[in-house]
Structure formats: C-alpha cells, structure tokens
mmCIF file of C-alpha atoms in Angstrom:
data_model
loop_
_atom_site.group_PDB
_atom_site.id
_atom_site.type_symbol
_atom_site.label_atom_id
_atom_site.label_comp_id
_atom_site.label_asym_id
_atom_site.label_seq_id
_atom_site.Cartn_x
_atom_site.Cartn_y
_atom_site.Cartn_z
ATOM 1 C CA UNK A 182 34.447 8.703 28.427
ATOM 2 C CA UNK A 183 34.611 12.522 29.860
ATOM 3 C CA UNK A 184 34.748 14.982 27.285
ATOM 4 C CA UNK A 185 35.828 18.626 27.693
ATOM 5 C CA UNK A 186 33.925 21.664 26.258
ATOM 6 C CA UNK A 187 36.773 21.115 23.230
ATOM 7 C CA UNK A 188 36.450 17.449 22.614
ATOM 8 C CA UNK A 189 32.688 18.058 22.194
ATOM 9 C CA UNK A 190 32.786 20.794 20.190
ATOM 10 C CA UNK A 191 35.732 18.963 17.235
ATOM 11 C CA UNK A 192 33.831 15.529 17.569
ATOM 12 C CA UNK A 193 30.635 17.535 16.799
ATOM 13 C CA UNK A 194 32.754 18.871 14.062
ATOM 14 C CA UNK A 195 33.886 15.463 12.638
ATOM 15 C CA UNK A 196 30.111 13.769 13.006
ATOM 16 C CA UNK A 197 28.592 16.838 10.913
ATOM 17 C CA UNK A 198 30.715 16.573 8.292
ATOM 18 C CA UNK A 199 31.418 12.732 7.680
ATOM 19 C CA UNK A 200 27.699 11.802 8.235
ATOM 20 C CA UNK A 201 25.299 12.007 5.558
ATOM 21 C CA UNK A 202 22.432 13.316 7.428
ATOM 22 C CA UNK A 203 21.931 17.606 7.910
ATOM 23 C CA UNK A 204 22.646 19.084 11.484
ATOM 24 C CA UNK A 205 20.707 22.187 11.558
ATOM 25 C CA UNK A 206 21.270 24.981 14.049
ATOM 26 C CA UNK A 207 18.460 27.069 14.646
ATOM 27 C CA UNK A 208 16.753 30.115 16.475
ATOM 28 C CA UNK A 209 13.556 30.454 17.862
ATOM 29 C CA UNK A 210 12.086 31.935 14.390
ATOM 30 C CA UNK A 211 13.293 28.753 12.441
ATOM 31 C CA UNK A 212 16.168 30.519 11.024
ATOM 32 C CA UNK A 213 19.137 28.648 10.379
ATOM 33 C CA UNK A 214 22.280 29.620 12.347
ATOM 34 C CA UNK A 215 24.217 26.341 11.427
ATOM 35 C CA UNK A 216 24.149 24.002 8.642
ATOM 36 C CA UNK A 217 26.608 20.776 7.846
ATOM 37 C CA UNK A 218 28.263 20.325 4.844
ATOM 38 C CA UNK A 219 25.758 17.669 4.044
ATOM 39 C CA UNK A 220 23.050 20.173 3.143
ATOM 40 C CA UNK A 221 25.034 21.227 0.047
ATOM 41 C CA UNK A 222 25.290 17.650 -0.829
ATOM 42 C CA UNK A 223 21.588 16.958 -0.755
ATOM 43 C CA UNK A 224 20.531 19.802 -3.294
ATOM 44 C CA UNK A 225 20.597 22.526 -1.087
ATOM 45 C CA UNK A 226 22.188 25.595 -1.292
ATOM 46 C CA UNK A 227 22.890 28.119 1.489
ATOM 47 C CA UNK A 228 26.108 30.418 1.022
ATOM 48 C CA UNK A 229 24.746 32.787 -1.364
ATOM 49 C CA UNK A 230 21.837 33.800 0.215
ATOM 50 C CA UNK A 231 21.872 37.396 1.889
ATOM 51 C CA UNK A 232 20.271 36.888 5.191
ATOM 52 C CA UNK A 233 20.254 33.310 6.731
ATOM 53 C CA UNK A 234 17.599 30.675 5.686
ATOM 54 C CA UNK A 235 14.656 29.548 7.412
ATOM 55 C CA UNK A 236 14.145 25.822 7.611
ATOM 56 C CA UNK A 237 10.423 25.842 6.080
ATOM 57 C CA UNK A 238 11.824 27.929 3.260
ATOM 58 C CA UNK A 239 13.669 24.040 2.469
ATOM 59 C CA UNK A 240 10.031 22.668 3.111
ATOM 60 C CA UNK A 241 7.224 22.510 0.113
ATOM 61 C CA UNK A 242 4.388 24.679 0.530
ATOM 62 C CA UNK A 243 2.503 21.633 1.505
ATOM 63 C CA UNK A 244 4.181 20.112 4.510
ATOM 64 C CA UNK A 245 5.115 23.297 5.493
ATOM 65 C CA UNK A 246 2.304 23.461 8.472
ATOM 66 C CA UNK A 247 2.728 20.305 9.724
ATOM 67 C CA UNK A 248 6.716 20.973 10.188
ATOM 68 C CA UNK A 249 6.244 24.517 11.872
ATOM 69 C CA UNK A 250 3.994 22.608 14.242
ATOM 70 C CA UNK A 251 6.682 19.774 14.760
ATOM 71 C CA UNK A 252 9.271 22.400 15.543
ATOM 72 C CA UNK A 253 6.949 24.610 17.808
ATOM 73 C CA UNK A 254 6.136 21.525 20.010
ATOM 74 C CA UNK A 255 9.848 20.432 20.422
ATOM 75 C CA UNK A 256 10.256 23.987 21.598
ATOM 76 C CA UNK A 257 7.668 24.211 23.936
ATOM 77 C CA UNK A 258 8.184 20.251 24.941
ATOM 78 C CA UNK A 259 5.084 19.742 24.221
ATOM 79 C CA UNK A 260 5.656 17.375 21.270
ATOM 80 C CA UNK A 261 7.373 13.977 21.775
ATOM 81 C CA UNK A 262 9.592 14.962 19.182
ATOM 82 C CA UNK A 263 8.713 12.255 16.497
ATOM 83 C CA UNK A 264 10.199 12.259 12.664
ATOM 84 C CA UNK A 265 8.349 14.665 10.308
ATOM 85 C CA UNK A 266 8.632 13.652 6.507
ATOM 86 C CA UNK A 267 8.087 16.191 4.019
ATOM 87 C CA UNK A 268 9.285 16.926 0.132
ATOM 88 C CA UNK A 269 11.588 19.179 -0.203
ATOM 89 C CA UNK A 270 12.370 22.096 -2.326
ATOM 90 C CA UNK A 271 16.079 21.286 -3.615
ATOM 91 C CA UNK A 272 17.823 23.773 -6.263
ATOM 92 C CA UNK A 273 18.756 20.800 -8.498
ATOM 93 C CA UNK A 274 14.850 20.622 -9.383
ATOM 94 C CA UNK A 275 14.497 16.826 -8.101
ATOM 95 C CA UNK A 276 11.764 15.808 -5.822
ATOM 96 C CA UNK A 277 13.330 14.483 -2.577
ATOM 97 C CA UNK A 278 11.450 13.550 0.431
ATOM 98 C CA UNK A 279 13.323 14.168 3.884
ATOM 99 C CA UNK A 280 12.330 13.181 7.584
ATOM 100 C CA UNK A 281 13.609 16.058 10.313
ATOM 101 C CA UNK A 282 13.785 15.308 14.166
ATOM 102 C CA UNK A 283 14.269 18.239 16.660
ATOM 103 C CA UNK A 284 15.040 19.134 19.818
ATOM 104 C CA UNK A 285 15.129 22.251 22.074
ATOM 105 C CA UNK A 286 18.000 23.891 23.041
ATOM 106 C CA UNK A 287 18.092 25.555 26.189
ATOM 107 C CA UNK A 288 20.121 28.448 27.854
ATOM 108 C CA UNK A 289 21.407 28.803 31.483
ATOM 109 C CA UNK A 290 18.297 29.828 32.572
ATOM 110 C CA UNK A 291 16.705 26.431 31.167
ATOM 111 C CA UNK A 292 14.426 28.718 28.513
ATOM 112 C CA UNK A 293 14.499 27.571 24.947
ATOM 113 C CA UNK A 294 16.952 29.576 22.787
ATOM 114 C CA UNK A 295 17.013 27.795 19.576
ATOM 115 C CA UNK A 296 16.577 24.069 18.094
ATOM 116 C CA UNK A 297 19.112 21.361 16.718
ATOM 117 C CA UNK A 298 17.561 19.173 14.163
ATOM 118 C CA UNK A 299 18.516 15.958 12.118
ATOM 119 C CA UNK A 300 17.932 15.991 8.574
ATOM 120 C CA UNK A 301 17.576 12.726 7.081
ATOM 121 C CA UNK A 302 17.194 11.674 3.178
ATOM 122 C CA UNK A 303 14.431 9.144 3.004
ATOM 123 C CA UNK A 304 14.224 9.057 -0.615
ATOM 124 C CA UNK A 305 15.216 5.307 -0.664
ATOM 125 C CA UNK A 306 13.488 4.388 2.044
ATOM 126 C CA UNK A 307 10.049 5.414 0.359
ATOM 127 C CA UNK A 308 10.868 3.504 -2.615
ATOM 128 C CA UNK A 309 11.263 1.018 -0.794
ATOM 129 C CA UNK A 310 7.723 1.421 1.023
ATOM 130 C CA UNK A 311 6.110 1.597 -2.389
ATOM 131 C CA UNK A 312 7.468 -1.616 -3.832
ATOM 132 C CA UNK A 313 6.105 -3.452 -0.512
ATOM 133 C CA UNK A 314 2.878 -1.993 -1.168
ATOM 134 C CA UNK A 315 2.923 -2.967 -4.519
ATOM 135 C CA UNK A 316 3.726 -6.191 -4.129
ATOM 136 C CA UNK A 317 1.344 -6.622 -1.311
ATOM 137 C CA UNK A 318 -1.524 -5.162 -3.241
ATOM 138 C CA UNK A 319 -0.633 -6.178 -6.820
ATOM 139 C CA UNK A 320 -1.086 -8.978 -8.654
ATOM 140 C CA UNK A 321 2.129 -9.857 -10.353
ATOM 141 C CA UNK A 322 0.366 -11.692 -13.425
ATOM 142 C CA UNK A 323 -1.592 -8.740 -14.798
ATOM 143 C CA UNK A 324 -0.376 -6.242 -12.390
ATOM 144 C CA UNK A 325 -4.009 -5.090 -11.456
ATOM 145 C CA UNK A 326 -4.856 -4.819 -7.618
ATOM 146 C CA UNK A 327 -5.484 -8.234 -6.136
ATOM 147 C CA UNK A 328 -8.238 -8.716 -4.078
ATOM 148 C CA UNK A 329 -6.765 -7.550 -0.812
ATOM 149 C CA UNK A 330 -6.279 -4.143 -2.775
ATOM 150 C CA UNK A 331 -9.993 -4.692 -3.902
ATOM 151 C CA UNK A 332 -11.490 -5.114 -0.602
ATOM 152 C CA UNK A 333 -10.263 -2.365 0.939
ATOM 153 C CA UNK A 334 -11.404 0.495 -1.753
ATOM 154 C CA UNK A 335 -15.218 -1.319 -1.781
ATOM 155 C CA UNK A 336 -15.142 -0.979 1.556
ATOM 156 C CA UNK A 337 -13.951 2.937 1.567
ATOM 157 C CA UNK A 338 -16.977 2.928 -1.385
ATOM 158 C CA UNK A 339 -19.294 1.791 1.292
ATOM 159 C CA UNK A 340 -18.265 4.090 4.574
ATOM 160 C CA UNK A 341 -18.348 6.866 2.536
ATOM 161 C CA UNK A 342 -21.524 5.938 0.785
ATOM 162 C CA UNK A 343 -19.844 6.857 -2.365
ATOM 163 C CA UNK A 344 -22.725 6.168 -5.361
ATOM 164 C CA UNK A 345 -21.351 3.367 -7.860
ATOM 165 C CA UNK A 346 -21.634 -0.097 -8.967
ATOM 166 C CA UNK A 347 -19.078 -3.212 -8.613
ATOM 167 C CA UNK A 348 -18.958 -5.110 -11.491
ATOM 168 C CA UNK A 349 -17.732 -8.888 -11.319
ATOM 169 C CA UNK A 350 -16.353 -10.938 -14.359
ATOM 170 C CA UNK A 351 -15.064 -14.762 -14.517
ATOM 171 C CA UNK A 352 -13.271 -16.175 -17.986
ATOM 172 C CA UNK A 353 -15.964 -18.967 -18.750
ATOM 173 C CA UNK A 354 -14.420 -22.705 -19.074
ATOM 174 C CA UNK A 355 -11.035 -21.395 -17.576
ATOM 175 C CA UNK A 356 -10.194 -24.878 -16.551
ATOM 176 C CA UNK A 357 -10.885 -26.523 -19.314
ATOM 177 C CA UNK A 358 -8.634 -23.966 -21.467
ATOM 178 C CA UNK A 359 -5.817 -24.467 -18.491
ATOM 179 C CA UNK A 360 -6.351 -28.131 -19.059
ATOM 180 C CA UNK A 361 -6.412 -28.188 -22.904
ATOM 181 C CA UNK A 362 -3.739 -25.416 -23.912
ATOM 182 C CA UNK A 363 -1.625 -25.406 -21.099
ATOM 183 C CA UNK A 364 -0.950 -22.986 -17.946
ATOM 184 C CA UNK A 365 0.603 -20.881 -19.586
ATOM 185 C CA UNK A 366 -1.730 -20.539 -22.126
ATOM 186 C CA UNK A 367 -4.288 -19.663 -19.335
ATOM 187 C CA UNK A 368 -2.146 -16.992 -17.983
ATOM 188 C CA UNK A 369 -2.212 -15.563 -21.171
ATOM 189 C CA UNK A 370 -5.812 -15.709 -21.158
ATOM 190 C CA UNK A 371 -5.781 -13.691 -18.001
ATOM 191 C CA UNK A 372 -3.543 -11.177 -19.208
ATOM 192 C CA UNK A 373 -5.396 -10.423 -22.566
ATOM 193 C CA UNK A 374 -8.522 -10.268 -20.618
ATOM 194 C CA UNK A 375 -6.885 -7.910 -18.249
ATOM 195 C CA UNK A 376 -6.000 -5.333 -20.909
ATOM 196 C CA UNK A 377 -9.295 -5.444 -22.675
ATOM 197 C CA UNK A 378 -10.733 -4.559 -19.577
ATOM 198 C CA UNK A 379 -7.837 -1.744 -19.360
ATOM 199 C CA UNK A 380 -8.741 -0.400 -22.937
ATOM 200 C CA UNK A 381 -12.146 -0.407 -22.714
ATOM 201 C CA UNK A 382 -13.697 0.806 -19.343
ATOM 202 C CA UNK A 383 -13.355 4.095 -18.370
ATOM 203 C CA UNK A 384 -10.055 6.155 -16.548
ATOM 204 C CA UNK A 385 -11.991 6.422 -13.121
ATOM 205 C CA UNK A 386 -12.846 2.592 -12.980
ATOM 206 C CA UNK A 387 -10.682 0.466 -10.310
ATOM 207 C CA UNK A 388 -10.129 -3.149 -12.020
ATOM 208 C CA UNK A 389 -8.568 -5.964 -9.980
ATOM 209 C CA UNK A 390 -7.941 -9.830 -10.364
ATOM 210 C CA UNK A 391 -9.652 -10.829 -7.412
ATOM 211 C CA UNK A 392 -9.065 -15.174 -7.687
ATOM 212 C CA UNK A 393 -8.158 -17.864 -10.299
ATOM 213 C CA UNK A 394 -9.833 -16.732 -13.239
ATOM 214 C CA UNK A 395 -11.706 -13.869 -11.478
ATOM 215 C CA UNK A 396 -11.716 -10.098 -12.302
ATOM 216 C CA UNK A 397 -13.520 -7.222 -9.991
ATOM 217 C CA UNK A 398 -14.646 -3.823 -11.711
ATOM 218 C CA UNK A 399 -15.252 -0.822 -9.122
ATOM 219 C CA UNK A 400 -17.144 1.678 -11.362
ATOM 220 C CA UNK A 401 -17.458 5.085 -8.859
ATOM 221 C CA UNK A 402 -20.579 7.231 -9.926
ATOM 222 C CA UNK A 403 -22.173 4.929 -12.380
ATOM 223 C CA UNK A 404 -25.592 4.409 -12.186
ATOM 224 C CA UNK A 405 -26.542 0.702 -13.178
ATOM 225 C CA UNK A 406 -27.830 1.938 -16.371
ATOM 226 C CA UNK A 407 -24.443 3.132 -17.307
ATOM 227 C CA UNK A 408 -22.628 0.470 -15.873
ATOM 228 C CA UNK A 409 -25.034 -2.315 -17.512
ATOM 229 C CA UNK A 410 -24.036 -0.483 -20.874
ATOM 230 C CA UNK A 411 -20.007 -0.494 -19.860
ATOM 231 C CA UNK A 412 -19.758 -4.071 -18.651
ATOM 232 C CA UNK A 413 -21.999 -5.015 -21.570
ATOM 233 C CA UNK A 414 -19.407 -3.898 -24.754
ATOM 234 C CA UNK A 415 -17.004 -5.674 -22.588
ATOM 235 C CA UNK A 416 -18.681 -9.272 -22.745
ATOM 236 C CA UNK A 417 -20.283 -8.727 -26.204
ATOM 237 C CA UNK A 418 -16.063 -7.487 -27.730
ATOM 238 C CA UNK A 419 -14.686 -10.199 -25.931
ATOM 239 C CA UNK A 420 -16.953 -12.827 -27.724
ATOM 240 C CA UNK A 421 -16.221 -11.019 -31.034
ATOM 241 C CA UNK A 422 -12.403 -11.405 -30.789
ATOM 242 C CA UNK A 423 -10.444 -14.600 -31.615
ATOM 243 C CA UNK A 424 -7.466 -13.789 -29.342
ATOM 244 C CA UNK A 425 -4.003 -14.570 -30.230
ATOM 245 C CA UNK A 426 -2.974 -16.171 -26.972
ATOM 246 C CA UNK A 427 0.190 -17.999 -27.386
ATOM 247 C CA UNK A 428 0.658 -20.201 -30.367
ATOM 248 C CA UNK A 429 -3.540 -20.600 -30.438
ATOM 249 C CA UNK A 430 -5.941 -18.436 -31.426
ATOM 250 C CA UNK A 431 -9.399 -19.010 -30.178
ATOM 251 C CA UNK A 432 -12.438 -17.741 -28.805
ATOM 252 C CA UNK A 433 -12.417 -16.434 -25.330
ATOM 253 C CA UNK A 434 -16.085 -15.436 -23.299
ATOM 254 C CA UNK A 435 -16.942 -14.414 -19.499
ATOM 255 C CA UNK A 436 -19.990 -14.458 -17.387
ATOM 256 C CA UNK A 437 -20.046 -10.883 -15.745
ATOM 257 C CA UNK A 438 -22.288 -9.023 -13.230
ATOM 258 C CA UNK A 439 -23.324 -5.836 -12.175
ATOM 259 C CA UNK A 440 -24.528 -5.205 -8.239
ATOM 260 C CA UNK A 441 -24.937 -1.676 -7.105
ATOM 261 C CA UNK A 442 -22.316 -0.467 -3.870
ATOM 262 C CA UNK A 443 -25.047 -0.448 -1.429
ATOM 263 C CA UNK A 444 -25.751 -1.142 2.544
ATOM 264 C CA UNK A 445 -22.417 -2.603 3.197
ATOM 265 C CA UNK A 446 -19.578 -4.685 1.846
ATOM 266 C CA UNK A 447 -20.792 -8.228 2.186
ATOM 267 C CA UNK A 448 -24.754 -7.162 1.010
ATOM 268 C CA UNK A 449 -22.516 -5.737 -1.834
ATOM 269 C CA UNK A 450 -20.443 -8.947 -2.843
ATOM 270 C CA UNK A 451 -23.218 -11.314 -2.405
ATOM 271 C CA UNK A 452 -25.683 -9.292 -4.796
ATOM 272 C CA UNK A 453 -22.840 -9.447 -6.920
ATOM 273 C CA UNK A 454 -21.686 -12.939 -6.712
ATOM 274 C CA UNK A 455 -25.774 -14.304 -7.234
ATOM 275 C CA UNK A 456 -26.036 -12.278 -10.410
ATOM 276 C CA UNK A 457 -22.770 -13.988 -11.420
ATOM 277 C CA UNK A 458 -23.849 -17.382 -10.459
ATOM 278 C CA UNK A 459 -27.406 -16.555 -12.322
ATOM 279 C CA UNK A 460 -25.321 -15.515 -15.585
ATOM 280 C CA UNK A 461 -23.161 -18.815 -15.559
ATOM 281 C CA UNK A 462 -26.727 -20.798 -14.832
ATOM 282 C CA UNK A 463 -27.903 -18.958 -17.677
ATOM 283 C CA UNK A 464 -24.980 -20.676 -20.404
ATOM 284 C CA UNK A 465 -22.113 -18.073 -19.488
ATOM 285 C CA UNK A 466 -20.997 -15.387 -22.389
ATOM 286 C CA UNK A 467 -23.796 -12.999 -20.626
ATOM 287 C CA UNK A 468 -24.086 -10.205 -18.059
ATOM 288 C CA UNK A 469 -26.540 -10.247 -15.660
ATOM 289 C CA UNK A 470 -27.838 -7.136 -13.329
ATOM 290 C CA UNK A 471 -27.989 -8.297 -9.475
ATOM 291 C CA UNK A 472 -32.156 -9.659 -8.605
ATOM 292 C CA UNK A 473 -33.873 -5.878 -7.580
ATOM 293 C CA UNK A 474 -32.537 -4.471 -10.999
ATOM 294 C CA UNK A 475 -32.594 -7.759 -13.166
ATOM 295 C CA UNK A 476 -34.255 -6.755 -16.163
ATOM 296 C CA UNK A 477 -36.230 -9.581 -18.940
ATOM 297 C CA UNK A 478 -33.949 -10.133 -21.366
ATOM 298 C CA UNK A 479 -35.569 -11.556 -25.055
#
C-alpha cells in the first residue's frame, strides 16, 4: 500500500491512541516533544507541567543510567537498539516496571534530530517471570527452595569463597512413618519439620527440601562452632516435641550434619553427606560434624 505524507501522519494518529503502549517523541536532550494518550493511562501525567518532560525524569533513580545509555546508543547507532526495562516513577504511587525501545530520527541531512520510542507496560509479564521461577525453584510441599534452587546458591557460596557451613538433615524412619500413617501423614511430617526449621534457625539461613525426606541448611558466616550449636537445638527440640501431624501425634527425630563450604561444591556435599551417613550409623536422632572437625562425643 502507498501512503501519502497525510495517510501516515492520521494512521500514526489512530495507532497512538488505540494502542496501549506510549509513543514518545523526543529531542536530542531526552525531552519529550510528543506523548500518546496512553501515557496518561499508565500513571503518568504530563499536561501540567511548565516546561516539557524529560523521559528519565519517568525513570527511577536507579535505572536511570542504564536508559540514558540505551537512548545515547540508538542515537549515535551505536546500540542495536534492544528493550530496556526499568521501574517507573508513576504519580498514582504504584510500582510499575516498563520496557522502552528507541530509535533515531534523522533530518534531511541524515544527522540525528531527535528519538521515537515505544513504551511498553511489562508489569504482567514480570509476574509472570516470577511465578516460573518459583515454581521452578520451589518446592510446592513446604514451599522452601528445592534442590535445584539449593545447588545453585552453594555453588555462588563456593566461587565467591563466601565463609559458612551447609548443614544437611533427613526425618529418621520416614518410610516406615509413610508406610504406617499414610502419605499424607508423611507430608505432614515434612511440612512440620519444615517450619521448625523456619522458626528456629536464624533470618540469614537459606533452608531447602533437597529429596524425599531430605532438608539442606545454607548457614552464610557461621563458623562450625556456631553452626554445631544451631543445628544442634534443632535435633535435640525436634525429639522433645510430640507433633500433632494429622489425626496422630507422635514422636518425630532426624539425623543432621554439619560440613563447612569449603574447596568446591562436590568436596562440600560429600563432607556433608559422610557426616550424615556417620550420624544415621550412629542410631539417627544425632548431629554429627563432617571427619576434620568431628569432635568425641560422651
């Protein structure tokens, strides 16, 4: 289809106002010459300013570097013109997160005179995002971290040669209690277990269900001293309790372990997981420090 000067300019005119995303018109500075109705929609408002806007003064303080350098490479053509995202600072007070695309425009001469950009909502989108990653890294019993979730932040532990310990806990006789109560029963066991762990270890520990009846501690800056002492209340309150799980109420115990985050990942789980195996070997309702810090216990 050929379109005159005319037809452009009213087909422009019924795309900016019908769509939901912002055309912006701007000048070389970032100010904005040009806004569609849409921006009023979003949260944003323009006509009782004095002097026109600039599109980082719509930008948190935050982001605001990384879209001045977005807009100064579509300028220059330097940039390849990719999506920004960046929260936004609306006059209704709500937190919105946008994504902006520009491009250069360009006079006669072919210099750059000014930008048009795109401004998207992606408010919905990111919600989105976050439920994937939560269901990717979360376990949907107990809603800790699952192991995937768990692997990863040992591992950033390690290359960062952050100082810590991972503790590892496993319900003792969890099959038998599947076997005798029920399944349901057991996933009740899991769940109580996973709160006491929530109510008693401290704000900066990273707990996750790592298998079956399996539970990983990531205890940042704790010297295996303190983390001995920590994981130790844990096993020695569980024991204590009779938990109301279901329509029982019985004794629950776990075998635990306490390796410091050392050399790398796998050096890490397996001092972990032969502590773990000693503490089962042992008779179970125990905690057991990995061999180079295992201590004679009377």
């Amino acid at each position: 289809m050929n379109f005159t000067t005319q037809d452009s300019s009213a087909l422009y005119g019924l795309l900016a106002e019908s769509a939901s995303d912002v055309i912006l018109k701007t000048d070389l500075g970032g100010f904005i010459l040009h806004a569609s109705q849409a921006l009023e929609r979003l949260g944003f408002r323009t006509a009782d300013r004095q002097s026109p806007p600039c599109l980082l003064d719509l930008v948190s303080p935050e982001s605001r570097d990384e879209v001045q350098r977005a807009y100064a490479d579509a300028l220059s053509g330097a940039g390849p013109g990719h999506p920004v995202e960046f929260p936004a600072l609306t006059t209704d007070q709500r937190q919105r997160w946008f994504e902006i695309q520009t491009r250069a425009l360009k006079n006669e001469s072919g210099e750059p005179c000014g930008a048009l950009s795109i401004l998207r909502n992606v408010d919905e989108r990111r919600r989105l995002e976050q439920q994937l990653f939560a269901a990717t890294y979360t376990d949907p019993l107990t809603k800790l971290t699952n192991r995937a979730a768990f692997v990863s932040m040992l591992e950033h532990m390690v290359d960062k040669e952050m100082d810590g310990c991972l503790a590892l806990f496993s319900i003792d006789f969890f099959r038998t209690i599947n076997m005798q109560y029920g399944q349901s029963t057991g996933d009740d066991v899991l769940v109580v277990f996973a709160n006491l762990l929530r109510e008693m270890l401290r704000s900066e520990d990273i707990i996750s269900r790592i298998g079956s009846e399996r539970f990983a501690v990531l205890l940042p800056r704790a010297t295996p001293e303190q983390a001995e002492a920590i994981c130790s209340r844990v096993i020695a309150t569980l024991a204590e309790l009779r938990q109301k799980v279901g329509e029982s109420r019985f004794a629950i115990t776990a075998s635990a372990s306490v390796a410091r985050i050392a050399d790398n990942l796998d050096s890490t789980l397996e001092r972990a997981e032969m502590a773990l195996f000693v503490a089962k070997a042992k008779g179970r309702n125990r905690l057991e420090m990995e061999k180079a810090l295992q201590k004679v216990r009377h």
